[in-house]
XYZ file of C-alpha atoms in Angstrom:
290
model
C 72.031 -7.267 158.304
C 75.644 -7.988 158.009
C 77.701 -6.147 155.075
C 79.279 -8.026 152.478
C 82.922 -8.730 152.561
C 84.901 -6.008 150.842
C 85.346 -6.649 147.001
C 88.685 -6.746 145.445
C 89.921 -5.386 142.036
C 89.307 -8.644 140.398
C 85.496 -8.374 141.027
C 85.460 -5.917 137.905
C 86.089 -6.527 134.286
C 88.252 -4.281 132.263
C 85.237 -2.665 130.707
C 83.583 -2.021 134.283
C 86.982 -0.610 135.539
C 86.889 1.806 132.414
C 83.295 2.702 133.588
C 84.434 3.454 137.172
C 87.235 5.745 135.801
C 84.707 7.641 133.773
C 82.341 7.918 136.715
C 85.366 9.447 138.694
C 85.968 11.882 135.966
C 82.276 13.110 136.288
C 82.406 13.403 140.050
C 85.599 15.466 139.864
C 84.058 17.884 137.362
C 80.574 18.152 138.443
C 80.870 17.266 142.224
C 77.944 14.726 141.730
C 78.360 13.264 145.286
C 78.382 14.585 148.683
C 81.575 16.029 149.892
C 82.367 12.805 151.821
C 82.906 10.990 148.477
C 84.383 13.906 146.387
C 87.592 12.479 145.407
C 89.317 10.516 142.638
C 89.428 7.511 144.641
C 85.674 7.197 144.978
C 85.105 3.918 142.967
C 87.584 1.974 145.056
C 86.094 3.614 148.241
C 82.731 2.279 147.243
C 84.113 -1.154 146.483
C 85.443 -1.536 150.085
C 82.456 0.385 151.874
C 80.895 -1.946 154.498
C 77.679 0.048 154.907
C 74.506 -1.729 153.838
C 73.226 1.587 152.249
C 75.008 4.352 150.538
C 73.133 7.427 149.591
C 74.322 8.749 146.243
C 73.491 12.440 145.720
C 73.620 12.567 142.034
C 70.974 13.118 139.237
C 72.467 9.953 137.247
C 70.555 7.677 139.342
C 70.007 5.328 136.583
C 73.690 4.116 136.535
C 73.355 0.267 136.577
C 77.228 -0.039 137.367
C 76.267 -0.040 141.024
C 74.034 -2.920 140.875
C 74.657 -4.718 137.507
C 75.805 -8.019 138.945
C 72.476 -8.281 140.968
C 70.128 -7.475 138.175
C 68.844 -10.845 137.527
C 68.152 -11.393 141.322
C 66.400 -7.904 141.590
C 64.191 -8.552 138.610
C 62.652 -11.730 140.338
C 61.198 -9.294 142.734
C 59.829 -6.962 140.223
C 56.253 -7.254 139.044
C 53.635 -4.676 137.866
C 50.581 -4.304 139.830
C 47.333 -5.797 138.820
C 45.978 -2.284 137.978
C 48.889 -1.481 135.595
C 48.810 -4.953 133.990
C 45.051 -4.282 133.262
C 45.496 -0.731 132.064
C 48.456 -1.770 129.838
C 46.669 -4.818 128.500
C 43.948 -2.419 127.258
C 46.302 -0.240 125.532
C 47.688 -3.212 123.666
C 44.173 -4.442 122.760
C 43.329 -0.672 121.684
C 46.405 -0.605 119.337
C 45.573 -3.990 118.134
C 49.130 -5.483 118.665
C 50.425 -8.647 120.339
C 52.638 -9.054 123.262
C 56.023 -10.614 122.610
C 56.211 -13.972 124.323
C 59.160 -14.335 126.820
C 61.964 -14.998 124.228
C 65.138 -16.923 124.303
C 68.100 -15.161 122.767
C 69.925 -17.143 120.091
C 73.530 -16.047 119.444
C 75.683 -16.526 116.329
C 78.933 -15.124 115.476
C 80.127 -13.268 112.416
C 83.634 -12.476 111.268
C 84.087 -8.831 109.985
C 87.061 -7.954 108.094
C 88.056 -4.267 108.810
C 91.369 -2.462 108.500
C 93.435 -5.642 107.955
C 92.062 -7.219 111.243
C 89.210 -10.106 111.382
C 86.914 -9.100 114.208
C 84.580 -11.713 115.612
C 81.144 -10.100 116.429
C 78.306 -11.419 118.619
C 74.864 -10.917 117.122
C 71.368 -11.373 118.874
C 68.586 -12.707 116.972
C 64.971 -12.327 118.493
C 61.330 -12.669 117.495
C 61.053 -9.953 114.750
C 57.273 -9.483 115.236
C 57.821 -6.846 117.808
C 58.182 -2.981 117.489
C 61.074 -0.817 117.339
C 60.191 1.513 120.230
C 61.513 5.151 120.438
C 61.541 7.242 123.360
C 61.603 10.981 122.648
C 61.687 14.004 125.003
C 60.873 17.433 123.996
C 58.952 19.763 126.418
C 61.133 19.992 129.499
C 64.550 19.080 128.420
C 67.884 21.015 127.798
C 68.757 18.786 124.744
C 65.508 17.810 123.322
C 65.075 15.218 120.729
C 65.193 16.408 117.057
C 64.209 15.156 113.705
C 67.899 15.409 112.571
C 68.990 12.366 114.636
C 65.842 10.608 115.465
C 64.744 9.885 111.873
C 67.971 8.336 110.557
C 68.593 6.537 113.709
C 65.251 4.747 113.338
C 65.717 3.977 109.780
C 69.325 2.627 110.821
C 67.717 0.178 113.301
C 64.814 -0.857 111.132
C 67.210 -2.012 108.587
C 69.819 -3.451 111.089
C 67.096 -5.475 112.920
C 64.749 -6.104 110.152
C 61.886 -4.567 111.781
C 58.862 -2.700 110.096
C 56.851 -1.444 112.976
C 57.616 1.687 115.201
C 56.026 2.609 118.599
C 56.767 6.160 119.718
C 56.808 7.231 123.463
C 57.144 10.820 124.289
C 55.816 14.105 125.656
C 55.163 15.920 122.346
C 52.471 14.401 120.110
C 53.017 16.652 117.194
C 56.655 15.792 117.080
C 56.071 11.963 117.244
C 53.895 12.344 114.276
C 56.367 14.406 112.517
C 58.988 11.709 113.042
C 56.512 8.931 111.662
C 55.416 11.165 108.575
C 58.964 12.018 107.686
C 60.152 8.298 107.798
C 57.140 7.350 105.760
C 57.769 10.064 103.144
C 60.746 7.837 102.143
C 59.470 5.413 99.665
C 61.568 2.618 101.319
C 59.499 3.027 104.538
C 56.242 3.914 103.284
C 54.524 0.881 104.517
C 55.911 0.673 108.183
C 53.210 0.576 110.823
C 53.642 3.464 113.273
C 51.874 4.067 116.518
C 52.115 7.288 118.715
C 51.433 6.504 122.219
C 50.667 9.816 124.084
C 48.914 11.010 127.437
C 49.554 7.634 129.212
C 50.733 7.013 132.595
C 54.334 6.250 133.700
C 53.317 2.836 134.850
C 51.469 2.102 131.430
C 54.525 3.018 129.609
C 56.847 0.911 131.390
C 54.540 -2.034 131.038
C 54.145 -1.533 127.311
C 58.223 -1.274 126.797
C 58.339 -4.592 128.644
C 55.902 -6.420 126.567
C 56.043 -5.126 122.822
C 59.569 -3.811 122.187
C 61.815 -6.108 120.109
C 64.307 -2.984 120.074
C 64.596 0.363 121.647
C 66.036 3.695 120.806
C 66.593 6.352 123.388
C 66.925 9.479 121.368
C 67.915 11.721 124.313
C 70.442 10.083 126.226
C 70.096 12.153 129.251
C 66.509 11.069 129.777
C 66.091 9.111 133.012
C 62.660 7.957 131.969
C 64.099 6.716 128.543
C 66.644 4.767 130.492
C 64.160 3.057 132.532
C 61.951 2.282 129.557
C 64.877 0.764 127.834
C 65.961 -1.124 131.024
C 62.756 -3.193 130.866
C 63.112 -4.283 127.244
C 63.274 -7.937 127.010
C 66.355 -8.153 124.997
C 68.917 -5.717 126.291
C 71.352 -6.120 123.332
C 68.808 -4.454 121.152
C 68.885 -1.273 122.978
C 70.319 1.896 121.030
C 71.013 5.318 122.284
C 72.688 8.520 120.910
C 76.245 8.262 122.218
C 78.892 11.011 123.315
C 81.985 9.725 124.818
C 83.083 12.885 126.397
C 82.491 13.199 130.047
C 82.574 17.160 129.862
C 79.661 17.066 127.419
C 76.173 17.605 128.478
C 75.211 14.657 126.373
C 77.661 12.383 128.111
C 75.991 8.746 128.216
C 78.285 6.911 130.518
C 75.528 5.595 132.564
C 74.278 3.204 129.556
C 74.373 -0.569 130.152
C 77.584 -2.246 128.717
C 75.561 -4.197 126.198
C 73.385 -1.326 124.875
C 74.560 -0.129 121.526
C 75.849 3.594 120.864
C 74.802 5.226 117.680
C 77.250 7.666 116.229
C 76.208 10.442 113.733
C 78.358 11.670 111.123
C 78.326 15.540 111.219
C 78.356 16.279 107.451
C 76.332 13.288 106.054
C 74.029 12.628 109.015
C 74.564 8.895 108.579
C 74.407 6.691 111.510
C 76.876 4.029 112.542
C 77.437 1.709 115.669
C 80.269 -0.199 117.030
C 80.885 -3.802 115.842
C 80.836 -5.162 119.374
C 80.709 -3.889 123.037
C 80.748 0.031 123.254
C 84.062 0.099 125.183
C 85.775 -1.155 122.087
C 85.584 2.735 121.096
C 88.728 3.004 123.137
C 90.589 0.700 120.906
C 88.381 1.236 117.522
C 88.551 -1.741 115.217
C 85.215 -1.219 113.098
C 81.951 0.356 112.733
C 78.884 -1.152 111.178
C 76.626 0.723 108.858
């Protein structure tokens, strides 16, 4: 197979170039790639690389910046096995829930006035019959999910997207029940429907995420499995994650897709906010939404 022609700088948008610079910073600090690629010009080296395959020796293999422009084509080849479909549909029947129909996202625009500036924001409306799905990770992680962020983040998304059902993915059944019980203890959320999904296979979880989630929260941004669960959600503009813009931090989330929404938590009040638009606006902050 012949290699594609080298790509020029015009191939990438400003936000993508920012991602490349951030990726380069991680490489310089952590030596994430093999020695051949350890230099500050790595992103440009990859753009001009003629090889049909490039091995990336990095733990952040879920970084979609390497294949973002091909995702639509790649997804045409992706299909669950008949066994996984059957097992997943049995779980959906067990939980007495409905699969989301393939939706068409409808866009509308709002104008938000902040700091003397009118900001036009694109919002996405989808079928609100689905769940807010939440991935938690506790038992084998250096930065496990905690109630302090997960609970207020769930409340924030339920309010923002007008949802009333929560579906929990995770490896700690007691913690997931604690999350739901803590939320329901608040009178405002006492009637939400909550489901704890535990002891299922990876394939079943991925199938469920692709079929029932109207929105998705990655409570531990470094979790690779959380990333792939979110990657299969039908509406990619309704994926939220705990965000940290500092590359030197262990909680750096620079591998998230550009349309996913970062959630920021106030250190004193624990309140949750997100950006008005694309997350890269953070570099030129205009406004936050409650």
